[in-house]
mmCIF file of C-alpha atoms in Angstrom:
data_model
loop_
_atom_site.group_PDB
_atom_site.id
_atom_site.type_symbol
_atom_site.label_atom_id
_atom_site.label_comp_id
_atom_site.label_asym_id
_atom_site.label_seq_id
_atom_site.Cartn_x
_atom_site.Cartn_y
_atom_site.Cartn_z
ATOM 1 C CA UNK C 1 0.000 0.000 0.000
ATOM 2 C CA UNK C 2 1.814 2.817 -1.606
ATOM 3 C CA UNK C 3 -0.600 5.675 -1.093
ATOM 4 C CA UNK C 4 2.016 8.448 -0.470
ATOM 5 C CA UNK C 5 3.149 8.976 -3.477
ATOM 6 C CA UNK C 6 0.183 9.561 -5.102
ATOM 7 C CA UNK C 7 -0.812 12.899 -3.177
ATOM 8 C CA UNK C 8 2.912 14.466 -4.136
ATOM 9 C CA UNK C 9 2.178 13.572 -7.680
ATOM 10 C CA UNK C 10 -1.330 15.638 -7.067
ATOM 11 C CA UNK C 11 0.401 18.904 -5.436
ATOM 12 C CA UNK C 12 3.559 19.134 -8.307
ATOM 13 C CA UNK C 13 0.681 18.507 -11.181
ATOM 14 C CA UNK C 14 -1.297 21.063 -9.482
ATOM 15 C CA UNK C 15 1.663 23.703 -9.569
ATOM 16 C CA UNK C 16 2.772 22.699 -13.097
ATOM 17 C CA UNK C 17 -0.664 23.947 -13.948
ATOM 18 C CA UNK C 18 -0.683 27.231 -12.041
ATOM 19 C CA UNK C 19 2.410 28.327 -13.407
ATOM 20 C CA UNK C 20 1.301 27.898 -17.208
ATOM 21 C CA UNK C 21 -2.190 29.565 -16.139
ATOM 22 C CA UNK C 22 -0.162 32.737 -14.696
ATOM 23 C CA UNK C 23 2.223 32.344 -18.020
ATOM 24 C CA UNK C 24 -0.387 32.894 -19.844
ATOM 25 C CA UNK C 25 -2.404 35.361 -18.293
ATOM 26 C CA UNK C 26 1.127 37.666 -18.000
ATOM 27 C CA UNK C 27 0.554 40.919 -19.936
ATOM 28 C CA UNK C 28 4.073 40.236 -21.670
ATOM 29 C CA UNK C 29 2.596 37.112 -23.577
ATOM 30 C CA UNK C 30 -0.208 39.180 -24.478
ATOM 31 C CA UNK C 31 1.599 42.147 -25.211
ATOM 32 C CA UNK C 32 3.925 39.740 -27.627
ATOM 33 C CA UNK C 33 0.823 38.683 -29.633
ATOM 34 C CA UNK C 34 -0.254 42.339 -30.389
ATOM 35 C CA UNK C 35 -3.795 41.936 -30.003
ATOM 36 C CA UNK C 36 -5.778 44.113 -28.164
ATOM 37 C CA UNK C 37 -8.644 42.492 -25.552
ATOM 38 C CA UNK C 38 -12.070 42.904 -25.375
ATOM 39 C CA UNK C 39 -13.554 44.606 -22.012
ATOM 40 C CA UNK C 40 -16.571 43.390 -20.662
ATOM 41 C CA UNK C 41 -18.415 45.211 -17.828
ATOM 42 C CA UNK C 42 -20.854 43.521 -16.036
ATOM 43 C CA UNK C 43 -23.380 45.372 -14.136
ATOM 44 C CA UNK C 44 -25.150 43.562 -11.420
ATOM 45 C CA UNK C 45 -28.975 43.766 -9.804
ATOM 46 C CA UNK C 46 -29.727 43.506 -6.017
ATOM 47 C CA UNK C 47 -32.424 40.627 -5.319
ATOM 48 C CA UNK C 48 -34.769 43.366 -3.931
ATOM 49 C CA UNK C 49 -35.087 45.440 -7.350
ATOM 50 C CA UNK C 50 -35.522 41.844 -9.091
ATOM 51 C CA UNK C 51 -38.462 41.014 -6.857
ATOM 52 C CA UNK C 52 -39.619 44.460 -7.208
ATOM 53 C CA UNK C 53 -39.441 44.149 -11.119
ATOM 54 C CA UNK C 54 -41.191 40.849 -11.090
ATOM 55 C CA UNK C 55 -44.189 42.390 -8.800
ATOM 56 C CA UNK C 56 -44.529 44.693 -11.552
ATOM 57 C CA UNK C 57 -44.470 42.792 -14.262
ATOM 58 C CA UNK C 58 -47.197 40.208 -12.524
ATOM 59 C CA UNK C 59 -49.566 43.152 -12.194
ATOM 60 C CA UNK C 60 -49.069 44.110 -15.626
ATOM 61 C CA UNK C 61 -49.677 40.173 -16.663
ATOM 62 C CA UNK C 62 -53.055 40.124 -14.558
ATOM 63 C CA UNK C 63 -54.352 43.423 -15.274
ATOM 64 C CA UNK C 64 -53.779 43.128 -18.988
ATOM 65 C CA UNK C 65 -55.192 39.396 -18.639
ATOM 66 C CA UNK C 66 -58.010 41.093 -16.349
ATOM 67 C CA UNK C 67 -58.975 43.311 -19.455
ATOM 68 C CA UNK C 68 -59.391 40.375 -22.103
ATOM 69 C CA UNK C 69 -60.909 38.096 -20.291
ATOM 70 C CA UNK C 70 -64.621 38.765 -20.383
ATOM 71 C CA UNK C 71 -65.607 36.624 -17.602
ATOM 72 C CA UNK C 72 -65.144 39.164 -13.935
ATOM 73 C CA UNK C 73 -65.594 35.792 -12.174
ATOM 74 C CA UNK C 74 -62.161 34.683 -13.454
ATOM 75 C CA UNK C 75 -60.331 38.051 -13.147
ATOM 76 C CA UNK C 76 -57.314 37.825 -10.930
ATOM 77 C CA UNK C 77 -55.679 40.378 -7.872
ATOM 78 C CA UNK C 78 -52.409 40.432 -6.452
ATOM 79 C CA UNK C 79 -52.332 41.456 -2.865
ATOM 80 C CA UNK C 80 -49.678 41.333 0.451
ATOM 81 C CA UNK C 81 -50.675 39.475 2.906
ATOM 82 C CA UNK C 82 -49.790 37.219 6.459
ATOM 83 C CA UNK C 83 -51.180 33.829 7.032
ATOM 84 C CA UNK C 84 -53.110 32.678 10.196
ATOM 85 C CA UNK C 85 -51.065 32.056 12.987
ATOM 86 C CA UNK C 86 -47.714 33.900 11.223
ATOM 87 C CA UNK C 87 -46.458 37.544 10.614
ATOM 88 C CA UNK C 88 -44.902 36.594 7.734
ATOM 89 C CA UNK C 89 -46.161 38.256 4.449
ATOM 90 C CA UNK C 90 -45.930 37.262 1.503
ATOM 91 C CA UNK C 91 -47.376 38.496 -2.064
ATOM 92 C CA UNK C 92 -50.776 36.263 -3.140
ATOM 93 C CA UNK C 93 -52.474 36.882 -6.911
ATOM 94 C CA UNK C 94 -56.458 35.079 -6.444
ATOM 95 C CA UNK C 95 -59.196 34.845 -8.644
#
């Protein structure tokens, strides 16, 4: 039962590969090629204006639903409220 070997073998492949990653990513290599890089900016949204946007794009969905359906019975409202026994609110859409 050989087994320590195997986890040097792990750590020296592991730092082969870091090296050529960091090669690579150098700004001499790239500088060498004479290519210029793309940018890419990424602009992100906080979970509360994503649940605020889909809120307002339900109501939008029911109330345009709301005006083609001809049947009131059927027509469907979004409103905030708490369970029984809980303080916990949470957004319901009924007929």
């Amino acid at each position: 039962m050989r087994r320590h070997g195997r986890p040097g073998a792990v750590l020296a492949a592991l730092c082969l590969a870091s090296a050529a990653a960091h090669a690579a990513d150098s700004p001499e290599s790239s500088a060498a090629g004479g290519k210029s890089l793309d940018e890419i900016m990424v602009q992100g949204t906080t979970l509360a204006a994503l649940r605020t946007g889909m809120a307002r794009l339900e109501d939008e969905f029911y109330r345009r639903y709301n005006e083609l359906n001809s049947n009131d019975l059927y027509d469907v409202y979004c409103a905030v409220e708490a369970r029984t026994g809980t303080r916990l609110e949470r957004r319901y859409c009924r007929p």
